[in-house]
Amino acid sequence: MTYHPIAFHTFLLSLLHLLVDGVCACGVTMSCQTISVAEACGVIVLYDVLAFGTQPLTGRWVGASSASGRRLKLATALLVGGALTCVLPVSLKLLTATIGAILLGMGNSLFHVYGGKYVAVVSHHDIRVMGIFVSTGAVGLALGIGFCSPILLAAFLLALLSLSALHLYYARRVLQESPLHVYTEEAEQSAAVQEKQQSPAAVPLLYLSCLMLVVAGRAFIGENVPSLRTSIHSTDAALTMVIVSVIVMAGKAAGGFLSKTWGVRNVFCVSLLLSAATFLMCPWHDAFVLATLLCVNLSMPCTLYLATKAVPGREGWAFGLLAMALLPGFLLGQLTKHDSTCQVLLVPLMATILLESLLLLYMRERRWRVLATSVVLNIFTNVPLNAFIMAYMVTSPLCLVGLECIVVVVEFIGYWLVLHERRRAFMYSLLCNSFSALIGCLFQCLLILFEISCGL
């Protein structure tokens, strides 16, 4: 049987990703069951901050020596120590839960950037490999949270230790037999020169910031997708969580393969637009909830691929930045998912972003800076506009037109700062706002007519 290092290590690290997230979820969940709700919330936030917020720092450290297995050994030791601490039979449950969350969070952070950099470098930035690696974590989280028990935790730890040892053994063989899989300083420099010529981002930090905004928005939307209508029985809820995690995994893995066939930017844009459309239809049927989760996760390997290609030689750092961007989106989504006002504001925002993005694409606008600017401007104009209308019950057509004119001026300034073309900036601002406003009015009129016809 032929030995394929890339496929073999992708398989191993993907399974390790599932196990790492499963160990963390199981350990934290079990420790939180023994403390108060307020204390549990604090422990979970502490774990999330360490697991996601520290990844840029651990990514810088891992990037100093991508070939070293010491990083994985340290991550495994932290994970094992954290899991065992979480289940210690002592009276100071809050202390053990806190220490366990710290160890698990740091182990999780270190493993993710190690695995992300390893698969990116060894596969020479194959987006299919990246998509497979990042896809399995969702299933591990679902299994760890839904079926947490000492037996499951022990099984996860045993499998984690075994697969880590297997990966380290064969990783040493890869480095000995095929050293070209590891970037040297000369390769990194030549790659950097090539990227400067081909990269769509003139300023990598600005480019990475836009990708981080997409990741944060994706996490926020993921938290605000309506829950599936299921039984309140705990077993049904756990199985539903696993089913949803499989959908998420399929979306992330499929995104890499689709990008390889149709192009990264095509899949990236289409997945975000489709997820916005299906999100708006979620109240109609549970199938749209699953479709939203699938579509929004198709872009996961795209953002990772674009980030690692933007800063060659610093893949761990790029991976860590995107992981850190998940944290504010996740926390903001948790705070707003049960707030009716936020939900009311989110629907017109998603509709406006979808309509204006489609119009820009129809006008053959493909520059990432312009499309990103459109999204940012909509966030900073559409939300305050609708909040003001709701707070002061504005119904006068003249007032509404005046408010839209203010939005046009604000967005004109934003487009002008990016495009440095007054005429084009004004055209984009006027056409996009007029188009979304007219479609919104038409929808409201059709809704009123429908309610009248139904006798509501």
Coordinates of C-alpha atoms in Angstrom, one line a residue:
M1 CA 0.0 0.0 0.0
T2 CA 1.4 3.4 -1.0
Y3 CA 2.1 5.8 1.9
H4 CA 0.8 9.3 1.3
P5 CA 2.1 11.7 4.0
I6 CA -0.3 14.6 3.3
A7 CA -3.4 12.4 3.3
F8 CA -2.2 10.4 6.3
H9 CA -1.4 13.4 8.5
T10 CA -4.5 15.2 7.4
F11 CA -6.5 12.2 8.6
L12 CA -4.6 12.0 11.9
L13 CA -4.7 15.7 12.7
S14 CA -8.4 15.9 11.8
L15 CA -9.2 13.1 14.3
L16 CA -7.0 14.8 16.8
H17 CA -8.9 18.0 16.3
L18 CA -12.2 16.2 17.1
L19 CA -10.6 14.6 20.1
V20 CA -9.1 17.9 21.4
D21 CA -12.4 19.8 21.2
G22 CA -14.2 16.8 22.7
V23 CA -11.8 16.6 25.6
C24 CA -12.2 20.3 26.3
A25 CA -16.0 20.3 26.0
C26 CA -16.4 17.2 28.1
G27 CA -14.0 18.4 30.8
V28 CA -15.4 21.9 31.1
T29 CA -19.0 20.7 31.0
M30 CA -18.4 18.1 33.7
S31 CA -16.7 20.7 36.0
C32 CA -19.5 23.2 35.4
Q33 CA -22.1 20.7 36.6
T34 CA -20.6 20.9 40.1
I35 CA -20.7 24.7 40.6
S36 CA -23.3 27.4 40.4
V37 CA -24.7 28.8 37.2
A38 CA -22.9 32.2 37.6
E39 CA -19.6 30.4 38.4
A40 CA -20.1 28.1 35.4
C41 CA -20.6 31.1 33.1
G42 CA -17.3 32.6 34.4
V43 CA -15.4 29.4 33.8
I44 CA -16.8 29.0 30.3
V45 CA -15.9 32.6 29.4
L46 CA -12.4 32.0 30.8
Y47 CA -11.9 28.9 28.7
D48 CA -13.2 30.6 25.5
V49 CA -10.9 33.6 26.0
L50 CA -7.9 31.4 26.5
A51 CA -8.7 28.9 23.8
F52 CA -9.5 31.5 21.1
G53 CA -8.1 34.8 22.3
T54 CA -4.5 33.6 22.9
Q55 CA -4.1 31.8 19.5
P56 CA -2.3 34.8 17.8
L57 CA 0.3 34.6 20.6
T58 CA 0.7 30.8 20.4
G59 CA 0.6 31.1 16.6
R60 CA 3.7 33.4 16.7
W61 CA 5.4 30.9 19.0
V62 CA 4.6 27.9 16.9
G63 CA 5.6 29.7 13.8
A64 CA 9.2 30.0 15.2
S65 CA 9.6 26.2 14.6
S66 CA 6.9 24.6 12.6
A67 CA 8.7 21.2 12.4
S68 CA 9.1 20.8 16.1
G69 CA 6.9 18.1 17.8
R70 CA 7.5 19.7 21.2
R71 CA 4.5 22.0 20.6
L72 CA 2.1 19.1 20.2
K73 CA 3.6 17.3 23.2
L74 CA 3.1 20.4 25.3
A75 CA -0.5 20.8 24.0
T76 CA -1.2 17.1 24.8
A77 CA 0.2 17.5 28.3
L78 CA -1.9 20.6 29.0
L79 CA -5.0 18.9 27.7
V80 CA -4.5 15.7 29.8
G81 CA -3.7 17.8 32.9
G82 CA -6.7 20.0 32.4
A83 CA -9.1 17.1 31.9
L84 CA -7.9 15.3 35.0
T85 CA -8.0 18.5 37.0
C86 CA -11.7 19.0 36.0
V87 CA -12.7 15.6 37.5
L88 CA -10.6 15.7 40.7
P89 CA -12.8 14.5 43.7
V90 CA -12.0 17.5 45.9
S91 CA -14.2 19.9 47.8
L92 CA -12.9 23.1 46.1
K93 CA -14.9 22.6 42.9
L94 CA -14.6 26.2 41.7
L95 CA -10.8 26.1 42.0
T96 CA -10.4 22.8 40.1
A97 CA -12.9 24.0 37.4
T98 CA -10.9 27.2 37.0
I99 CA -7.5 25.5 36.8
G100 CA -8.9 22.9 34.5
A101 CA -10.3 25.6 32.2
I102 CA -7.0 27.4 32.1
L103 CA -5.0 24.2 31.2
L104 CA -7.6 23.1 28.7
G105 CA -7.9 26.5 27.1
M106 CA -4.1 26.8 26.6
G107 CA -3.8 23.2 25.3
N108 CA -6.6 23.9 22.9
S109 CA -5.0 27.1 21.7
L110 CA -1.6 25.5 21.2
F111 CA -3.0 22.4 19.3
H112 CA -5.1 24.5 16.9
V113 CA -2.3 26.7 15.7
Y114 CA 0.1 23.7 15.6
G115 CA -2.3 21.6 13.5
G116 CA -3.4 24.6 11.3
K117 CA 0.2 25.5 10.4
Y118 CA 1.3 21.9 9.9
V119 CA -1.5 21.0 7.4
A120 CA -1.0 24.4 5.6
V121 CA 2.8 23.9 5.2
V122 CA 2.9 20.2 4.5
S123 CA 0.1 20.4 1.9
H124 CA 1.5 23.6 0.3
H125 CA -1.7 25.5 1.2
D126 CA -4.1 22.9 -0.3
I127 CA -7.5 24.4 0.6
R128 CA -9.1 20.9 0.7
V129 CA -6.7 19.8 3.4
M130 CA -7.4 23.0 5.5
G131 CA -11.2 22.5 5.1
I132 CA -11.0 18.8 6.3
F133 CA -8.8 19.8 9.3
V134 CA -11.0 22.6 10.6
S135 CA -14.2 20.6 10.0
T136 CA -14.1 18.0 12.7
G137 CA -13.9 20.2 15.8
A138 CA -17.7 20.9 15.7
V139 CA -18.4 17.1 16.1
G140 CA -16.0 16.9 19.0
L141 CA -17.7 19.8 20.8
A142 CA -21.2 18.3 20.2
L143 CA -20.1 14.9 21.5
G144 CA -18.3 16.4 24.5
I145 CA -21.2 18.6 25.6
G146 CA -24.1 16.3 24.7
F147 CA -22.7 13.0 26.1
C148 CA -20.2 14.2 28.7
S149 CA -19.2 11.5 31.2
P150 CA -16.1 10.1 32.9
I151 CA -16.1 7.1 30.5
L152 CA -16.3 9.3 27.4
L153 CA -13.6 11.6 28.7
A154 CA -11.3 8.6 29.4
A155 CA -11.9 7.2 25.9
F156 CA -11.1 10.6 24.4
L157 CA -7.9 11.0 26.4
L158 CA -6.7 7.5 25.5
A159 CA -7.4 8.1 21.8
L160 CA -5.7 11.5 22.0
L161 CA -2.5 10.1 23.5
S162 CA -2.4 7.2 21.0
L163 CA -3.0 9.3 17.9
S164 CA -0.6 12.1 19.1
A165 CA 2.2 9.5 19.5
L166 CA 1.4 8.1 16.0
H167 CA 1.4 11.5 14.4
L168 CA 4.7 12.4 16.1
Y169 CA 6.3 9.1 15.0
Y170 CA 5.3 9.6 11.3
A171 CA 6.0 13.3 11.3
R172 CA 9.6 12.6 12.1
R173 CA 9.7 10.2 9.2
V174 CA 8.2 12.9 6.9
L175 CA 10.9 15.4 7.8
Q176 CA 13.7 12.8 7.3
E177 CA 12.4 11.4 4.0
S178 CA 10.9 14.6 2.5
P179 CA 12.4 17.7 3.9
L180 CA 11.0 19.8 1.1
H181 CA 7.6 19.7 2.9
V182 CA 9.0 22.2 5.4
Y183 CA 9.6 25.8 4.4
T184 CA 13.2 27.1 4.7
E185 CA 14.0 30.7 5.1
E186 CA 14.8 31.0 1.4
A187 CA 11.4 29.4 0.5
E188 CA 9.6 31.8 2.8
Q189 CA 11.3 34.8 1.2
S190 CA 10.6 33.7 -2.3
A191 CA 7.0 33.0 -1.4
A192 CA 6.7 36.4 0.1
V193 CA 7.9 38.0 -3.1
Q194 CA 5.4 36.0 -5.1
E195 CA 2.6 36.9 -2.8
K196 CA 3.4 40.6 -3.1
Q197 CA 3.0 40.3 -6.8
Q198 CA -0.2 38.2 -6.8
S199 CA -2.0 38.9 -3.6
P200 CA -5.2 40.9 -3.9
A201 CA -4.3 42.8 -0.7
A202 CA -1.9 45.7 -1.0
V203 CA -1.8 45.9 2.8
P204 CA -1.8 42.4 4.4
L205 CA -2.9 43.7 7.8
L206 CA -5.9 45.5 6.3
Y207 CA -6.7 42.3 4.3
L208 CA -6.5 40.2 7.4
S209 CA -8.7 42.6 9.3
C210 CA -11.4 42.2 6.6
L211 CA -11.1 38.4 6.9
M212 CA -11.3 38.7 10.7
L213 CA -14.5 40.8 10.3
V214 CA -16.0 38.0 8.1
V215 CA -15.1 35.4 10.7
A216 CA -16.6 37.4 13.5
G217 CA -19.8 38.0 11.5
R218 CA -20.0 34.3 10.6
A219 CA -19.7 33.4 14.3
F220 CA -22.4 36.0 15.2
I221 CA -24.8 34.7 12.6
G222 CA -24.1 31.1 13.6
E223 CA -25.2 31.9 17.2
N224 CA -28.3 33.8 16.0
V225 CA -29.6 31.1 13.7
P226 CA -32.9 29.9 15.2
S227 CA -32.8 26.6 17.1
L228 CA -34.3 23.5 15.5
R229 CA -37.7 22.6 16.9
T230 CA -37.0 19.5 19.0
S231 CA -38.2 17.7 22.0
I232 CA -37.0 19.0 25.4
H233 CA -35.7 15.4 26.2
S234 CA -32.0 15.6 26.9
T235 CA -31.2 12.7 24.6
D236 CA -33.1 14.3 21.7
A237 CA -31.3 17.6 22.3
A238 CA -27.9 15.8 22.3
L239 CA -28.6 14.0 19.1
T240 CA -29.8 17.1 17.5
M241 CA -26.6 18.9 18.5
V242 CA -24.6 16.1 16.9
I243 CA -26.7 16.2 13.7
V244 CA -26.1 20.0 13.5
S245 CA -22.4 19.5 14.1
V246 CA -22.2 17.0 11.2
I247 CA -23.9 19.6 9.0
V248 CA -21.3 22.1 10.1
M249 CA -18.5 19.7 9.5
A250 CA -19.8 18.8 6.0
G251 CA -20.0 22.6 5.1
K252 CA -16.4 23.2 6.2
A253 CA -15.1 20.2 4.4
A254 CA -17.1 20.8 1.2
G255 CA -16.0 24.4 1.1
G256 CA -12.4 23.3 0.4
F257 CA -13.3 20.9 -2.4
L258 CA -15.8 23.4 -4.0
S259 CA -13.1 26.1 -3.9
K260 CA -10.6 23.9 -5.6
T261 CA -13.1 23.4 -8.4
W262 CA -14.9 26.7 -8.7
G263 CA -12.4 29.1 -7.3
V264 CA -11.9 30.4 -3.7
R265 CA -13.4 33.8 -4.2
N266 CA -16.4 32.5 -6.1
V267 CA -17.3 30.0 -3.3
F268 CA -16.5 32.7 -0.7
C269 CA -18.9 35.2 -2.1
V270 CA -21.6 32.7 -3.0
S271 CA -21.6 31.0 0.4
L272 CA -22.0 34.3 2.3
L273 CA -24.8 35.5 0.0
L274 CA -26.6 32.2 0.2
S275 CA -26.3 32.0 4.0
A276 CA -27.8 35.5 4.2
A277 CA -30.7 34.5 2.0
T278 CA -31.4 31.2 3.9
F279 CA -31.0 33.0 7.3
L280 CA -33.9 35.3 6.3
M281 CA -36.1 32.2 5.6
C282 CA -35.3 30.3 8.8
P283 CA -38.6 31.1 10.5
W284 CA -40.4 29.2 7.7
H285 CA -38.9 25.8 8.1
D286 CA -36.1 23.9 10.0
A287 CA -34.6 23.0 6.6
F288 CA -33.5 26.6 6.1
V289 CA -31.8 26.5 9.5
L290 CA -29.7 23.5 8.4
A291 CA -29.1 25.2 5.0
T292 CA -27.9 28.4 6.7
L293 CA -25.4 26.4 8.8
L294 CA -24.2 24.6 5.8
C295 CA -23.8 27.7 3.6
V296 CA -22.2 29.9 6.2
N297 CA -19.5 27.2 7.0
L298 CA -18.6 26.8 3.3
S299 CA -16.6 29.9 3.6
M300 CA -14.5 28.7 6.6
P301 CA -11.7 27.1 4.5
C302 CA -11.8 30.1 2.2
T303 CA -11.0 32.6 4.9
L304 CA -8.3 30.3 6.3
Y305 CA -6.7 29.8 2.9
L306 CA -6.7 33.5 2.0
A307 CA -5.3 34.4 5.4
T308 CA -2.4 31.9 5.3
K309 CA -1.6 32.9 1.7
A310 CA -1.5 36.6 2.6
V311 CA 1.3 36.1 5.1
P312 CA 3.5 33.2 3.9
G313 CA 5.8 31.7 6.5
R314 CA 3.4 32.9 9.3
E315 CA 0.6 30.5 8.9
G316 CA 0.2 29.8 12.6
W317 CA -0.2 33.5 13.3
A318 CA -2.7 33.9 10.6
F319 CA -4.7 30.9 11.8
G320 CA -4.6 32.3 15.3
L321 CA -5.9 35.7 14.2
L322 CA -8.9 34.2 12.6
A323 CA -9.6 32.0 15.6
M324 CA -9.4 35.1 17.9
A325 CA -12.0 36.8 15.6
L326 CA -14.4 34.0 16.5
L327 CA -14.5 35.2 20.2
P328 CA -16.2 38.6 19.8
G329 CA -18.7 37.2 17.3
F330 CA -19.5 34.3 19.5
L331 CA -19.8 36.4 22.7
L332 CA -21.9 39.1 21.0
G333 CA -24.1 36.4 19.5
Q334 CA -24.7 34.8 22.9
L335 CA -25.7 38.2 24.4
T336 CA -28.1 39.0 21.6
K337 CA -29.6 35.7 20.5
H338 CA -32.5 36.0 23.0
D339 CA -33.0 39.8 22.6
S340 CA -36.1 40.5 20.6
T341 CA -34.9 44.0 19.6
C342 CA -31.6 42.7 18.3
Q343 CA -33.4 40.1 16.3
V344 CA -35.7 42.7 14.8
L345 CA -32.7 44.8 13.8
L346 CA -30.8 41.8 12.4
V347 CA -33.3 40.8 9.8
P348 CA -33.3 44.1 7.8
L349 CA -29.5 44.3 8.2
M350 CA -29.0 40.9 6.6
A351 CA -31.5 41.7 3.8
T352 CA -29.8 45.0 3.1
I353 CA -26.3 43.4 3.0
L354 CA -27.6 40.7 0.6
L355 CA -29.4 43.1 -1.7
E356 CA -26.6 45.7 -1.9
S357 CA -23.9 43.0 -2.4
L358 CA -25.9 41.5 -5.2
L359 CA -26.3 44.9 -6.8
L360 CA -22.5 45.6 -6.6
L361 CA -21.7 42.2 -8.1
Y362 CA -24.3 42.9 -10.9
M363 CA -22.4 46.2 -11.6
R364 CA -19.2 44.0 -12.0
E365 CA -17.7 45.2 -8.8
R366 CA -15.3 42.5 -7.7
R367 CA -12.8 44.4 -5.5
W368 CA -12.7 42.9 -2.0
R369 CA -12.1 46.4 -0.5
V370 CA -15.3 47.7 -2.0
L371 CA -17.4 44.7 -1.0
A372 CA -16.0 44.7 2.5
T373 CA -16.7 48.5 2.7
S374 CA -20.3 47.9 1.7
V375 CA -20.8 45.4 4.5
V376 CA -19.2 47.6 7.1
L377 CA -21.1 50.7 6.0
N378 CA -24.4 48.8 6.2
I379 CA -23.6 47.7 9.8
F380 CA -22.9 51.3 10.9
T381 CA -25.8 52.9 9.1
N382 CA -28.6 50.3 8.8
V383 CA -28.7 49.3 12.5
P384 CA -28.8 52.9 13.9
L385 CA -31.3 53.9 11.2
N386 CA -33.8 51.2 12.1
A387 CA -33.2 51.6 15.8
F388 CA -34.0 55.3 15.5
I389 CA -37.2 54.5 13.5
M390 CA -38.3 52.0 16.1
A391 CA -37.5 54.1 19.1
Y392 CA -39.3 57.2 17.8
M393 CA -42.0 55.4 15.7
V394 CA -41.1 57.4 12.6
T395 CA -43.8 56.8 9.9
S396 CA -43.7 60.1 7.9
P397 CA -42.6 59.4 4.4
L398 CA -40.8 62.8 4.3
C399 CA -38.8 61.9 7.5
L400 CA -37.9 58.5 6.1
V401 CA -36.6 60.0 2.9
G402 CA -34.6 62.5 4.9
L403 CA -33.0 59.7 7.0
E404 CA -32.2 57.8 3.8
C405 CA -30.5 60.9 2.4
I406 CA -28.3 61.1 5.5
V407 CA -27.4 57.4 5.0
V408 CA -26.5 58.1 1.4
V409 CA -24.2 61.0 2.4
V410 CA -22.5 58.8 5.1
E411 CA -21.9 55.9 2.8
F412 CA -20.7 58.2 0.0
I413 CA -18.0 59.4 2.3
G414 CA -17.1 55.8 3.2
Y415 CA -16.9 54.7 -0.5
W416 CA -15.0 57.8 -1.4
L417 CA -12.3 57.1 1.2
V418 CA -11.8 53.6 -0.3
L419 CA -12.3 54.4 -4.0
H420 CA -10.9 57.9 -4.2
E421 CA -13.4 58.5 -6.9
R422 CA -16.2 60.9 -6.0
R423 CA -18.5 60.0 -9.0
R424 CA -18.3 56.3 -8.5
A425 CA -18.6 56.6 -4.7
F426 CA -21.8 58.7 -5.0
M427 CA -23.2 56.3 -7.7
Y428 CA -22.6 53.2 -5.4
S429 CA -24.1 55.0 -2.4
L430 CA -27.2 56.3 -4.2
L431 CA -27.9 53.2 -6.2
C432 CA -27.4 50.7 -3.4
N433 CA -29.5 52.6 -0.8
S434 CA -32.2 53.3 -3.3
F435 CA -32.4 49.7 -4.4
S436 CA -32.5 48.3 -0.9
A437 CA -35.0 50.9 0.3
L438 CA -37.4 50.3 -2.7
I439 CA -37.2 46.5 -2.2
G440 CA -37.9 47.0 1.5
C441 CA -40.9 49.2 0.8
L442 CA -42.2 46.7 -1.8
F443 CA -41.9 43.9 0.6
Q444 CA -43.8 45.8 3.3
C445 CA -46.6 46.6 0.9
L446 CA -46.9 43.0 -0.2
L447 CA -46.9 41.9 3.4
I448 CA -49.7 44.3 4.2
L449 CA -51.7 43.1 1.2
F450 CA -51.2 39.5 2.3
E451 CA -52.4 40.2 5.8
I452 CA -55.5 42.0 4.5
S453 CA -56.3 39.2 2.1
C454 CA -56.0 36.7 5.0
G455 CA -58.2 38.8 7.2
L456 CA -55.5 39.4 9.8

